[in-house]
Amino acid sequence: MSHHAFDTSGNNDPVWIHKEPYSNRPKFSKLSKDLQTEVCVIGSGIAGISTAYELVNRGIEVVMIEARDVISGETGRTSGHLSSALDASYDEIASKHGSSSAKAAAESHLWATKRVGEISEQLGIECEYRTLPDYEISQYERSNPKHHEEMEMLLKDMKKAKELGLPVHYAEGYAIKGWDGKPDQRDAVVYGEQATFHPTKYLVGVLKWLSQQPNFSCYTHTRMMAIEEKGLLSKEVHVSTLDGQTITCKNAVEATCIPLQKLSIVAQLEYLRTYCIAIRVPKGSIEDCLINDQAEPYRYIRFTDCDADDDYLVIGGCDHKVGQENEEGRFAELETWVRERFTKAGSVDYKWSGQILESVDQVSLVGLNQGQSHTYVVTGDTGHGLTLGVLAGKLIADEIQGIDNPWGKLYNPKRLPPISSLPSMLTHDMQINTQYKRFLQTDITDIEDLVPGTGGVLNSSAKSPIAVYKDDKGQTKQFSALCPHLKGVVCWNNVEKSWDCPVHGSRFDKDGICVMGPAKAGLPAMDEAGESVQKQAGVA
């Protein structure tokens, strides 16, 4: 099996390895014995590392485990923005959750944006952290009447954001420096005190600091399979691994992007693929800023260092539901959009995709898991996974220590969804259930039909569906096409060379390795007769 799935969760490498290759990431050993600790953190992305940092700083003993290598999940495939200009408008959050909750959302994400700067300065981490403006613009040109309509909507949300204390203003007719192409989309609502950084440089720096602390340890290639709370009065948590070890702790934190469980919170989320490219632009030719338009799905821009002459303009967007649309053509669409507006754009050096999870009530979930009293979750990033991960560290550390945090109520996973969200929840649930239609479909009628380097599901009435991958040499690998989570039939993702489940977003690389939950383990391998030859294929 290729080791690439242990580095990152897609076949395409993100721009962040340009200055911080996978080889620079700290290495840790595999867990080989039972352990006891105060807190077990599962997952080594920004949520897990931020939670470990906050707890270790407070003198609490932490054991972190990771199914693959550190930072191998969605954090390493992000677009690198830190912003309190949220995807959901503050008016919308206030209408669903109340003005005090909208204020909590504004304050907490702004705090997280600044917290990265504080920590990188304290630990001496050079991670390109800098504050800059965020320009919210219309997707339409000024000559289009819809431009005015979108700006009115942005101005309405700006008014609410101002009431909540955010630094925001309107810049009528503002032209972003370096936007020298034909489309005229001037006018912007400008959020101040926003930021960007190099996410993996930052997390490598924090991990190196953590590894020097006596109350921290980390184990990689250690896959969690179960979390159980045991005891009547004084409960303890047992975290069981694939290889049979048990970590006994007072509290556990699932910082796994999505809880590795059957339903509950899992059913409250929408699962989306999102796309990015990194394109060279001459240094100083375009204003260093964040840009977000109002398209559905919207496009967003930020910059990172390339070399002495160029920066990378990183543009993302083209979101769609996991496994439910063809992934082809998204990168070309983003490239066209950039070149029409920024004529100095050069070569496209990186193309990759990632995954985001949207809560149906448009607020993330951080805190004690539903039905549990010592197991915490962080999920539902709603397009702001970096600030959410940093924020989650404080929220969970405070809750474990019994410190009342005024932001905690908003993010509480045990909250009841607002009545206004019920129609969208029902629609989402119905749409998800229709994905089981793949039991009646087949992608290929014969393995010989597969082009080398591609995959497809072979579904015959006589046997269970089989996921077949043909490598570049024409050799095939076969797996059960049933996602171990809730038995959805996976789809082939030709962009990232992965098997994606359209039901709840679990993903597996071409060798069956699980790279994204809520599934806990890989696709079982099958022989040519369609019989299982391995209990779980492609697991560490």
Coordinates of C-alpha atoms in Angstrom, one line a residue:
M1 CA 0.0 0.0 0.0
S2 CA 1.1 3.6 -0.7
H3 CA 2.1 5.6 2.4
H4 CA 0.5 8.7 0.9
A5 CA -2.8 8.1 2.7
F6 CA -0.9 8.3 6.0
D7 CA 0.4 11.8 5.0
T8 CA -2.9 13.3 3.8
S9 CA -6.5 12.5 3.0
G10 CA -6.4 12.9 -0.8
N11 CA -4.3 12.0 -3.8
N12 CA -3.5 15.6 -4.6
D13 CA -1.0 17.5 -2.4
P14 CA -2.1 20.9 -1.0
V15 CA 0.1 24.0 -1.4
W16 CA 1.1 23.9 2.3
I17 CA 3.7 21.2 1.6
H18 CA 5.6 23.7 -0.7
K19 CA 7.3 25.2 2.4
E20 CA 6.5 22.5 4.9
P21 CA 6.9 19.0 3.4
Y22 CA 5.4 16.0 5.1
S23 CA 8.9 14.9 6.1
N24 CA 9.1 18.0 8.5
R25 CA 6.2 16.8 10.6
P26 CA 7.1 15.3 14.0
K27 CA 7.2 11.5 14.1
F28 CA 5.7 9.5 17.0
S29 CA 5.6 5.8 17.7
K30 CA 2.6 3.5 17.6
L31 CA 0.8 2.7 20.9
S32 CA 1.9 -0.8 22.1
K33 CA 0.5 -1.0 25.7
D34 CA -2.4 0.1 27.8
L35 CA -2.2 3.6 29.3
Q36 CA -3.8 5.8 31.9
T37 CA -4.1 9.5 31.6
E38 CA -6.2 12.5 32.5
V39 CA -7.4 13.3 29.0
C40 CA -7.2 11.3 25.8
V41 CA -7.4 13.5 22.6
I42 CA -8.3 11.6 19.5
G43 CA -7.1 13.3 16.3
S44 CA -4.1 15.5 15.6
G45 CA -5.6 18.3 13.4
I46 CA -6.0 21.9 14.6
A47 CA -8.9 21.0 17.0
G48 CA -6.9 18.1 18.7
I49 CA -3.6 20.0 18.9
S50 CA -5.3 23.2 20.1
T51 CA -7.2 21.3 22.8
A52 CA -4.0 19.5 23.9
Y53 CA -2.1 22.8 24.0
E54 CA -4.7 24.5 26.2
L55 CA -4.9 21.5 28.6
V56 CA -1.2 20.9 28.8
N57 CA -0.6 24.6 29.5
R58 CA -3.0 24.2 32.5
G59 CA -1.0 21.3 33.9
I60 CA -3.3 18.5 32.7
E61 CA -1.9 15.3 31.4
V62 CA -2.8 14.6 27.8
V63 CA -2.3 11.5 25.6
M64 CA -3.0 12.2 21.9
I65 CA -3.6 9.4 19.4
E66 CA -3.9 9.6 15.6
A67 CA -5.0 6.8 13.2
R68 CA -2.4 7.9 10.6
D69 CA 0.4 10.4 10.8
V70 CA 0.0 13.8 12.5
I71 CA -1.8 16.6 10.7
S72 CA -2.9 14.1 8.0
G73 CA -6.6 15.1 7.9
E74 CA -8.5 18.1 6.7
T75 CA -6.5 20.7 8.6
G76 CA -3.6 20.0 6.2
R77 CA -6.0 20.6 3.2
T78 CA -7.6 23.8 4.3
S79 CA -7.4 27.2 2.6
G80 CA -5.6 28.8 5.5
H81 CA -8.0 31.7 6.5
L82 CA -8.8 32.9 10.0
S83 CA -12.0 35.0 10.0
S84 CA -14.9 36.1 12.0
A85 CA -16.8 37.0 8.8
L86 CA -18.8 33.7 9.0
D87 CA -20.5 31.9 6.2
A88 CA -23.8 32.2 7.9
S89 CA -24.8 35.8 8.3
Y90 CA -25.0 37.2 11.8
D91 CA -28.6 38.2 11.1
E92 CA -29.4 34.6 10.3
I93 CA -27.6 33.3 13.4
A94 CA -29.5 35.9 15.6
S95 CA -32.8 34.9 14.1
K96 CA -32.2 31.2 14.8
H97 CA -30.3 31.4 18.1
G98 CA -30.9 34.9 19.5
S99 CA -28.7 38.0 19.5
S100 CA -26.7 36.9 22.5
S101 CA -25.7 33.8 20.6
A102 CA -24.8 35.8 17.5
K103 CA -22.6 38.0 19.8
A104 CA -20.9 34.8 21.2
A105 CA -20.2 33.6 17.6
A106 CA -18.6 36.9 16.7
E107 CA -16.5 37.2 19.8
S108 CA -15.4 33.6 19.8
H109 CA -14.2 33.5 16.2
L110 CA -12.5 36.9 16.5
W111 CA -10.7 35.6 19.7
A112 CA -9.6 32.5 17.9
T113 CA -8.2 34.6 15.0
K114 CA -6.0 36.5 17.5
R115 CA -5.2 33.4 19.6
V116 CA -3.2 31.9 16.7
G117 CA -1.1 35.1 16.6
E118 CA -0.5 35.1 20.3
I119 CA 0.6 31.4 20.4
S120 CA 2.8 31.7 17.4
E121 CA 4.5 34.7 19.0
Q122 CA 4.9 33.1 22.4
L123 CA 6.4 29.9 20.9
G124 CA 8.5 31.7 18.3
I125 CA 6.7 29.9 15.4
E126 CA 7.3 31.5 11.9
C127 CA 4.0 30.6 10.2
E128 CA 3.2 33.7 8.0
Y129 CA 0.7 34.9 10.5
R130 CA -0.5 38.4 9.7
T131 CA -3.7 40.4 10.2
L132 CA -5.4 41.8 7.1
P133 CA -8.8 42.9 5.8
D134 CA -11.5 40.6 4.6
Y135 CA -13.5 42.0 1.6
E136 CA -17.0 40.7 1.2
I137 CA -18.1 41.4 -2.4
S138 CA -21.0 40.8 -4.8
Q139 CA -20.6 37.9 -7.3
Y140 CA -22.2 40.2 -9.9
E141 CA -20.7 43.1 -11.9
R142 CA -21.8 46.6 -11.0
S143 CA -23.8 46.9 -14.2
N144 CA -26.0 43.9 -13.1
P145 CA -29.1 44.9 -10.9
K146 CA -28.4 41.9 -8.8
H147 CA -25.1 43.5 -7.7
H148 CA -27.1 46.1 -5.8
E149 CA -29.3 43.4 -4.2
E150 CA -26.4 41.5 -2.9
M151 CA -24.7 44.6 -1.5
E152 CA -27.9 45.5 0.3
M153 CA -27.8 42.1 1.9
L154 CA -24.2 42.5 2.9
L155 CA -24.9 46.0 4.3
K156 CA -27.7 44.5 6.4
D157 CA -25.4 41.9 7.9
M158 CA -22.7 44.6 8.3
K159 CA -25.1 46.5 10.5
K160 CA -25.7 43.5 12.7
A161 CA -22.0 42.7 12.9
K162 CA -21.3 46.2 14.0
E163 CA -23.9 45.9 16.8
L164 CA -22.1 42.8 17.9
G165 CA -18.8 44.7 18.2
L166 CA -17.0 43.5 15.1
P167 CA -14.6 45.9 13.3
V168 CA -16.5 46.3 10.0
H169 CA -17.2 49.1 7.5
Y170 CA -18.5 49.7 4.0
A171 CA -16.1 50.8 1.2
E172 CA -18.3 52.0 -1.7
G173 CA -16.6 51.7 -5.1
Y174 CA -13.6 50.0 -3.6
A175 CA -11.3 48.4 -6.1
I176 CA -9.0 45.7 -4.8
K177 CA -5.3 46.4 -5.8
G178 CA -4.2 44.1 -8.6
W179 CA -7.8 43.3 -9.8
D180 CA -7.1 44.5 -13.3
G181 CA -9.3 42.2 -15.3
K182 CA -12.5 43.0 -17.0
P183 CA -15.2 42.0 -14.4
D184 CA -16.1 45.1 -12.3
Q185 CA -17.3 44.0 -8.9
R186 CA -16.3 47.0 -7.0
D187 CA -18.0 47.8 -3.6
A188 CA -17.1 45.9 -0.5
V189 CA -18.0 45.3 3.1
V190 CA -14.7 45.2 4.9
Y191 CA -14.1 43.2 8.1
G192 CA -11.0 44.3 9.9
E193 CA -8.6 42.4 12.2
Q194 CA -9.0 39.2 10.1
A195 CA -5.9 37.0 9.5
T196 CA -4.2 34.3 7.6
F197 CA -1.3 31.9 8.2
H198 CA 0.4 28.8 7.1
P199 CA -1.6 26.2 9.0
T200 CA 0.8 23.2 9.0
K201 CA 3.9 25.4 9.9
Y202 CA 1.9 26.6 12.9
L203 CA 0.8 23.1 14.0
V204 CA 4.2 21.6 13.5
G205 CA 5.5 24.3 15.8
V206 CA 2.9 23.7 18.5
L207 CA 3.4 20.0 18.3
K208 CA 7.2 20.4 18.7
W209 CA 6.5 22.4 21.8
L210 CA 4.0 19.9 23.2
S211 CA 6.5 17.0 22.6
Q212 CA 8.9 18.7 25.0
Q213 CA 6.3 18.9 27.8
P214 CA 6.3 16.1 30.5
N215 CA 2.5 15.9 30.6
F216 CA 2.1 15.2 26.9
S217 CA 2.6 12.1 24.8
C218 CA 1.4 11.3 21.3
Y219 CA 1.0 8.0 19.4
T220 CA 0.4 7.7 15.7
H221 CA -0.9 4.7 13.5
T222 CA -3.1 4.1 16.5
R223 CA -6.7 3.9 15.4
M224 CA -9.6 4.4 17.9
M225 CA -12.4 1.9 17.6
A226 CA -14.6 2.5 20.6
I227 CA -15.1 5.0 23.5
E228 CA -17.0 3.7 26.5
E229 CA -17.9 5.5 29.7
K230 CA -17.9 3.1 32.6
G231 CA -18.9 3.3 36.3
L232 CA -21.9 4.6 38.1
L233 CA -20.7 7.5 40.3
S234 CA -17.1 8.1 39.4
K235 CA -17.0 7.4 35.7
E236 CA -13.9 6.7 33.7
V237 CA -13.6 6.6 30.0
H238 CA -12.1 3.6 28.1
V239 CA -10.7 4.4 24.6
S240 CA -10.1 1.1 22.7
T241 CA -7.8 0.9 19.7
L242 CA -7.8 -1.3 16.6
D243 CA -4.8 -3.3 17.9
G244 CA -6.5 -4.0 21.3
Q245 CA -4.9 -1.4 23.6
T246 CA -7.0 0.5 26.1
I247 CA -6.4 4.1 27.2
T248 CA -8.2 4.7 30.5
C249 CA -8.9 8.4 31.2
K250 CA -11.1 10.9 33.0
N251 CA -12.2 12.6 29.8
A252 CA -11.9 11.9 26.1
V253 CA -12.0 14.4 23.2
E254 CA -13.0 13.3 19.7
A255 CA -11.2 15.9 17.5
T256 CA -11.7 13.7 14.5
C257 CA -13.6 16.3 12.2
I258 CA -16.7 14.2 12.9
P259 CA -17.5 11.9 15.8
L260 CA -16.8 8.3 15.0
Q261 CA -20.3 7.1 15.9
K262 CA -23.5 5.8 14.1
L263 CA -25.9 8.7 14.2
S264 CA -27.1 11.4 16.6
I265 CA -24.8 14.4 15.7
V266 CA -23.8 12.7 12.5
A267 CA -27.4 13.1 11.2
Q268 CA -27.3 16.9 11.9
L269 CA -24.5 17.6 9.4
E270 CA -24.2 18.1 5.7
Y271 CA -21.0 16.7 4.0
L272 CA -19.4 18.8 1.3
R273 CA -16.3 18.5 -0.9
T274 CA -14.5 21.8 -1.6
Y275 CA -11.8 22.7 -4.1
C276 CA -8.6 24.8 -4.1
I277 CA -5.9 25.8 -6.5
A278 CA -2.6 27.7 -5.8
I279 CA -1.6 30.0 -8.7
R280 CA 1.6 32.0 -9.0
V281 CA 1.3 35.8 -8.9
P282 CA 4.3 38.3 -8.8
K283 CA 5.0 39.5 -5.2
G284 CA 3.2 42.7 -4.4
S285 CA 1.1 42.7 -7.5
I286 CA -2.2 42.0 -5.7
E287 CA -3.3 43.3 -2.3
D288 CA -2.7 40.9 0.6
C289 CA -6.2 40.3 1.8
L290 CA -9.1 37.8 2.0
I291 CA -11.8 38.0 -0.6
N292 CA -15.2 36.3 -0.5
D293 CA -17.9 36.7 -3.1
Q294 CA -21.6 35.8 -2.5
A295 CA -22.0 33.0 -5.1
E296 CA -23.6 29.8 -4.1
P297 CA -21.2 28.1 -3.6
Y298 CA -19.0 31.1 -3.0
R299 CA -15.4 31.7 -4.0
Y300 CA -12.7 32.8 -1.6
I301 CA -9.1 34.0 -1.9
R302 CA -6.0 34.4 0.2
F303 CA -2.2 34.4 -0.3
T304 CA 0.8 32.4 0.9
D305 CA 4.5 32.6 0.2
C306 CA 6.0 30.8 -2.9
D307 CA 9.5 32.1 -3.5
A308 CA 11.6 35.2 -3.9
D309 CA 9.6 36.4 -6.9
D310 CA 6.1 35.1 -6.5
D311 CA 3.3 34.5 -4.0
Y312 CA 0.6 31.9 -4.3
L313 CA -2.9 33.1 -4.8
V314 CA -5.0 30.4 -3.2
I315 CA -8.6 30.3 -4.4
G316 CA -11.2 27.9 -3.2
G317 CA -14.9 27.1 -3.8
C318 CA -17.1 24.9 -6.1
D319 CA -18.5 23.0 -3.0
H320 CA -20.8 20.1 -3.6
K321 CA -22.2 17.2 -1.5
V322 CA -19.8 14.3 -1.0
G323 CA -20.2 11.5 -3.6
Q324 CA -23.3 13.1 -5.2
E325 CA -21.8 15.1 -8.1
N326 CA -19.0 14.6 -10.6
E327 CA -15.8 16.2 -9.3
E328 CA -14.3 16.9 -12.7
G329 CA -14.0 20.5 -14.0
R330 CA -13.9 22.2 -10.6
F331 CA -10.2 23.2 -10.8
A332 CA -10.7 24.6 -14.3
E333 CA -13.6 26.7 -13.1
L334 CA -11.5 28.3 -10.3
E335 CA -8.6 29.0 -12.7
T336 CA -10.9 30.7 -15.2
W337 CA -12.4 32.9 -12.5
V338 CA -8.9 34.0 -11.3
R339 CA -7.5 34.7 -14.8
E340 CA -10.5 36.8 -15.7
R341 CA -9.9 39.1 -12.8
F342 CA -6.1 39.0 -12.1
T343 CA -4.3 39.1 -15.4
K344 CA -0.8 38.7 -13.9
A345 CA -1.7 35.2 -12.7
G346 CA 0.9 32.6 -13.8
S347 CA 1.1 28.9 -13.5
V348 CA -1.1 26.7 -11.4
D349 CA 1.2 24.6 -9.2
Y350 CA -1.2 22.9 -6.8
K351 CA -4.7 21.6 -7.1
W352 CA -6.5 19.8 -4.2
S353 CA -9.8 19.3 -2.5
G354 CA -10.9 19.0 1.1
Q355 CA -14.0 18.3 3.1
I356 CA -16.3 20.6 5.2
L357 CA -19.2 19.8 7.4
E358 CA -22.1 22.1 7.8
S359 CA -24.5 22.0 10.7
V360 CA -28.1 22.2 9.7
D361 CA -28.7 25.0 12.2
Q362 CA -25.5 26.8 11.0
V363 CA -23.6 26.7 14.3
S364 CA -20.8 24.3 15.1
L365 CA -20.9 21.7 17.8
V366 CA -18.3 21.8 20.6
G367 CA -18.6 20.2 24.0
L368 CA -19.9 17.1 25.7
N369 CA -21.3 14.6 23.2
Q370 CA -25.0 13.8 23.3
G371 CA -25.8 11.2 25.9
Q372 CA -22.3 11.3 27.4
S373 CA -20.8 13.0 30.4
H374 CA -17.0 12.7 29.9
T375 CA -16.6 12.5 26.1
Y376 CA -16.3 15.8 24.1
V377 CA -16.7 16.4 20.4
V378 CA -15.7 19.1 17.9
T379 CA -17.5 19.1 14.6
G380 CA -19.6 21.1 12.1
D381 CA -16.9 23.5 11.0
T382 CA -19.3 25.4 8.6
G383 CA -16.4 26.5 6.5
H384 CA -14.4 27.9 9.5
G385 CA -12.6 24.8 10.7
L386 CA -9.4 26.7 11.7
T387 CA -10.9 29.2 14.0
L388 CA -13.3 26.5 15.3
G389 CA -10.4 24.2 16.1
V390 CA -8.6 26.9 18.1
L391 CA -11.8 28.0 19.8
A392 CA -12.6 24.4 20.7
G393 CA -9.4 24.1 22.6
K394 CA -10.5 26.8 25.0
L395 CA -14.1 25.7 25.3
I396 CA -13.2 22.1 26.1
A397 CA -10.4 23.0 28.5
D398 CA -12.7 25.3 30.3
E399 CA -15.5 22.7 30.5
I400 CA -13.2 20.0 31.8
Q401 CA -12.0 22.3 34.5
G402 CA -15.5 23.4 35.4
I403 CA -14.9 27.0 34.2
D404 CA -18.1 28.7 32.9
N405 CA -17.5 30.0 29.4
P406 CA -20.1 32.4 28.1
W407 CA -19.6 31.0 24.5
G408 CA -20.2 27.4 25.6
K409 CA -24.0 27.5 25.4
L410 CA -24.1 28.4 21.7
Y411 CA -21.8 25.5 20.7
N412 CA -23.3 22.9 23.1
P413 CA -23.8 19.7 21.1
K414 CA -26.8 18.8 23.4
R415 CA -28.7 22.0 22.3
L416 CA -32.1 21.6 20.8
P417 CA -32.2 22.8 17.2
P418 CA -34.3 25.9 16.6
I419 CA -37.8 25.3 15.2
S420 CA -36.9 27.3 12.1
S421 CA -34.2 24.6 11.3
L422 CA -36.6 21.7 11.4
P423 CA -37.7 21.9 7.7
S424 CA -34.1 21.9 6.5
M425 CA -33.3 19.0 8.8
L426 CA -36.1 17.0 7.4
T427 CA -35.2 17.8 3.8
H428 CA -31.5 16.9 4.5
D429 CA -32.5 13.6 6.2
M430 CA -34.7 12.6 3.2
Q431 CA -32.0 13.6 0.7
I432 CA -29.4 11.5 2.6
N433 CA -31.7 8.5 2.6
T434 CA -32.2 8.6 -1.1
Q435 CA -28.4 7.9 -1.5
Y436 CA -29.2 4.2 -0.8
K437 CA -30.4 4.1 -4.3
R438 CA -26.9 3.1 -5.3
F439 CA -27.8 -0.4 -4.2
L440 CA -29.8 -0.5 -7.5
Q441 CA -27.0 1.0 -9.6
T442 CA -23.7 -0.1 -11.1
D443 CA -20.8 2.1 -12.3
I444 CA -19.3 -0.6 -14.5
T445 CA -20.6 -3.9 -16.0
D446 CA -17.2 -5.5 -16.4
I447 CA -13.8 -4.9 -14.7
E448 CA -12.2 -4.8 -18.1
D449 CA -14.1 -1.5 -18.8
L450 CA -12.0 0.3 -16.2
V451 CA -9.3 2.6 -17.5
P452 CA -6.0 2.3 -15.6
G453 CA -5.8 4.7 -12.7
T454 CA -9.6 4.7 -12.1
G455 CA -12.2 2.9 -10.1
G456 CA -15.8 2.0 -10.1
V457 CA -18.4 0.0 -8.3
L458 CA -19.5 -3.4 -9.8
N459 CA -22.9 -4.2 -8.6
S460 CA -24.6 -7.5 -9.7
S461 CA -27.8 -8.9 -8.4
A462 CA -26.1 -12.0 -7.3
K463 CA -23.5 -10.5 -4.9
S464 CA -22.9 -7.4 -2.8
P465 CA -21.4 -4.4 -4.6
I466 CA -17.7 -4.5 -5.0
A467 CA -15.4 -1.4 -5.3
V468 CA -12.8 -2.1 -8.0
Y469 CA -9.6 0.0 -8.5
K470 CA -7.3 -0.6 -11.5
D471 CA -3.8 0.8 -11.0
D472 CA -1.6 2.4 -13.7
K473 CA -0.1 -1.1 -14.5
G474 CA -3.6 -2.6 -15.0
Q475 CA -3.6 -4.6 -11.8
T476 CA -6.9 -4.5 -9.9
K477 CA -7.8 -4.3 -6.2
Q478 CA -11.2 -5.2 -4.9
F479 CA -13.0 -4.1 -1.8
S480 CA -16.4 -4.3 -0.3
A481 CA -18.3 -1.2 -1.7
L482 CA -20.3 -1.0 1.6
C483 CA -19.2 1.8 3.9
P484 CA -18.5 0.2 7.4
H485 CA -20.5 3.1 9.0
L486 CA -24.1 2.6 7.8
K487 CA -23.6 0.5 4.7
G488 CA -23.9 3.2 2.0
V489 CA -22.5 2.2 -1.4
V490 CA -19.3 4.2 -2.0
C491 CA -18.6 6.3 -5.1
W492 CA -15.3 6.6 -6.9
N493 CA -13.7 10.1 -6.6
N494 CA -11.4 10.4 -9.7
V495 CA -10.0 13.8 -8.5
E496 CA -8.6 12.4 -5.2
K497 CA -8.5 8.7 -6.2
S498 CA -10.7 7.8 -3.2
W499 CA -13.9 6.0 -2.4
D500 CA -16.4 8.5 -1.0
C501 CA -19.7 7.5 0.8
P502 CA -22.6 9.7 -0.3
V503 CA -24.6 9.0 2.9
H504 CA -22.5 10.5 5.7
G505 CA -19.3 11.5 4.0
S506 CA -16.8 8.7 5.1
R507 CA -13.9 8.4 2.7
F508 CA -11.3 5.8 1.9
D509 CA -8.2 6.0 -0.3
K510 CA -7.7 3.7 -3.3
D511 CA -6.2 1.0 -1.1
G512 CA -9.3 1.1 1.2
I513 CA -7.6 3.0 4.1
C514 CA -10.1 5.1 6.0
V515 CA -9.1 8.8 5.7
M516 CA -12.3 10.4 6.9
G517 CA -15.1 9.4 9.4
P518 CA -17.6 8.7 10.7
A519 CA -16.4 5.2 9.6
K520 CA -13.8 4.0 12.0
A521 CA -11.9 1.6 9.8
G522 CA -11.2 0.7 6.1
L523 CA -13.0 -1.1 3.4
P524 CA -12.7 -4.9 3.7
A525 CA -10.6 -6.4 0.8
M526 CA -12.3 -9.0 -1.5
D527 CA -10.8 -11.7 -3.7
E528 CA -11.7 -12.2 -7.3
A529 CA -14.7 -14.3 -6.3
G530 CA -16.1 -11.5 -4.2
E531 CA -15.3 -13.1 -0.9
S532 CA -13.8 -11.2 2.0
V533 CA -10.0 -11.9 2.5
Q534 CA -9.4 -9.4 5.3
K535 CA -11.5 -8.3 8.2
Q536 CA -10.7 -4.6 7.6
A537 CA -8.5 -3.6 4.7
G538 CA -6.2 -0.6 4.7
V539 CA -6.0 0.2 8.4
A540 CA -2.9 1.1 10.3

